[in-house]
Amino acid sequence: MATRSPTRLMLRDELYGFAKSKVMIVLWVVLPLLAMAGYLLLPKEITNARGLGGLSATAFVGFLMSSVAGTVAALMVAVDIVSERNRKVYELFVIRPIRPEVIIWAKFLAVFACVTVACLVSLGLGIAVDAIRGSPPRGSELYDMLKSLLSLIGVVAMSCSVGVVFGVMSRTILVAVILVLYVGQNLTIVPMLPVYLGWLPDQFWLVMAITAVLTGLLVVAASVMFRRAEL
Amino acid sequence: MAALVQIENVRKKFYAQVVLDGLSLDIREGEVFGYIGPNGAGKTTTLKILAGLITKFEGTVRVAGHDVLADRNQAHAAIGFMPQACGFQNWRTVQSALDSLGELSGVSDELRAKRIPALLERFKLLDARHKKVKELSGGMTQKLGLIQALLHEPRLLVLDEPLEGLDPPSRNLLKEIIRERQHAGTTVLFSSHILSDVDDVADRIGILNRGKIATSGSIRELVTDFGLPLEIELELATPPASTGFLAELGTATERRPGEWRIRLADGTAPDPVIHAVIEQTLAGGGMLRKIGLVEPDLDDLFAQYIERGHGN
């Protein structure tokens, strides 16, 4: 058996692989800078509006990341899985004495971690810009900010799990992209459906718990499909 | 020798296409087994089942006593597999690929630190150690595929077309390594279309046709069983007055001007025929440049086998 745990080893390798990729440079550096540039170019009527509380840099980045991060995460992982499987990369791992599911979990955790870091960097930059402009987040806003951040992380996790499922199911990159864009993004609202339909009370932590459970189930489903597939 | 690999009555279909149809085969510990057959016979499917890449099949496959499905990890620990086409992640260097794959196979840090450079040096890839795998040529990637199979010194090496894409010196090196591994006790199962190379290294061969082992045994045994004819090859420096006598000695064919092959009838001893060719050439005023006995090889065996439709 492996000297280190196979899961740790695969996760370390996947994190390294994604962190080195050009996509992560865009997510960690270019996107936050573009977001700030976009915010600073917004008309003052929007950023300083009275009565509406104005639009802080943190909130602007939050909106931007919530619309982009999930899609990027799902696409990254789905395309990566399809591409590597078609190039027969996984054969050399599956023939070793490791569980094939480890490959899928490592992919999911690596992309989730990298995109979450991108969200934190962007939000951190937003907070910094607000602080520089003299309106750092106040005590009462911090709890709401934390909930927003956790919601965002939940969306990223759910999107990654959807991306993993479609990556395992799809034979070509085109099919994976279509599934992610047209089906996957709609699936991320599933955790909130019980609340919208009135089946469950509107409680933030309940929705977070449903998101976590659904994410786990999707990754498990993807792992089972991957193990049963013939490479 | 006990069987290290036991394949019993394996059946495999892809959609409606039957690829393996009751395949049964034993491979003895310590032997080099050449697995040959026409395109589409099921060679790669067999090797993938052994390596665990195909898990839906009927029948039983055991490696070192472990069922490849039920005792997956124990079976895989005994196998070093080189697929027909090796893929590596785009971001990996040669060193990182071997490091990770070696560690996943259970090779300790200390052993990897010794074996990786030694194997890279042997395959003349040491200079490419820190290069990205995607920058390597096809042949270099093929060698890397073989190195990852050798790294954990498995009991069984399963090689799918290992010689494809290699230049002649690399092919000779690979054959040398196969022989060395055999002397060290490793069992080798490999498929190849380059029959002369299989002939060079294999102790036994199995001919797969239409999903079944059509025949197996040592090349010598198969040639004798199949009754392939002996041939005499000669080259005339100066032709004699008439070459009609050659047709009386056997089925004579002139391949190129002055170069002849005489196929001997069943049961004909070659030495008297060689003597007669020399005598009659000289009597006719000719001169011989070369004469010798050509024994059937694996190419001849395989061609005849398929031509006669055995296993159909």
JSON list of C-alpha atoms in Angstrom, two decimals, chain B residues 9 27 35 40 45 47 66 109 127 163-164 180 184 188 193 240 250 272 289:
[
{"chain": "B", "resi": 9, "resn": "ASN", "atom": "CA", "xyz": [-13.56, -19.29, -19.01]},
{"chain": "B", "resi": 27, "resn": "ILE", "atom": "CA", "xyz": [0.77, -18.36, -17.18]},
{"chain": "B", "resi": 35, "resn": "TYR", "atom": "CA", "xyz": [0.38, -13.00, -26.44]},
{"chain": "B", "resi": 40, "resn": "GLY", "atom": "CA", "xyz": [-9.57, -7.40, -32.90]},
{"chain": "B", "resi": 45, "resn": "THR", "atom": "CA", "xyz": [-9.23, -6.66, -23.60]},
{"chain": "B", "resi": 47, "resn": "LEU", "atom": "CA", "xyz": [-4.73, -7.47, -20.52]},
{"chain": "B", "resi": 66, "resn": "HIS", "atom": "CA", "xyz": [-5.96, -13.31, -5.64]},
{"chain": "B", "resi": 109, "resn": "ASP", "atom": "CA", "xyz": [10.70, 7.48, -0.46]},
{"chain": "B", "resi": 127, "resn": "ASP", "atom": "CA", "xyz": [18.18, 14.47, -18.97]},
{"chain": "B", "resi": 163, "resn": "LEU", "atom": "CA", "xyz": [7.69, -2.20, -28.48]},
{"chain": "B", "resi": 164, "resn": "GLU", "atom": "CA", "xyz": [5.44, 0.08, -30.48]},
{"chain": "B", "resi": 180, "resn": "GLU", "atom": "CA", "xyz": [16.88, -9.51, -16.86]},
{"chain": "B", "resi": 184, "resn": "ALA", "atom": "CA", "xyz": [15.21, -12.02, -11.30]},
{"chain": "B", "resi": 188, "resn": "VAL", "atom": "CA", "xyz": [6.17, -11.25, -18.07]},
{"chain": "B", "resi": 193, "resn": "HIS", "atom": "CA", "xyz": [2.60, -7.36, -33.43]},
{"chain": "B", "resi": 240, "resn": "PRO", "atom": "CA", "xyz": [24.80, -22.94, -63.53]},
{"chain": "B", "resi": 250, "resn": "GLY", "atom": "CA", "xyz": [11.55, -29.31, -53.65]},
{"chain": "B", "resi": 272, "resn": "PRO", "atom": "CA", "xyz": [21.25, -34.41, -48.54]},
{"chain": "B", "resi": 289, "resn": "ARG", "atom": "CA", "xyz": [27.71, -17.37, -52.70]}
]
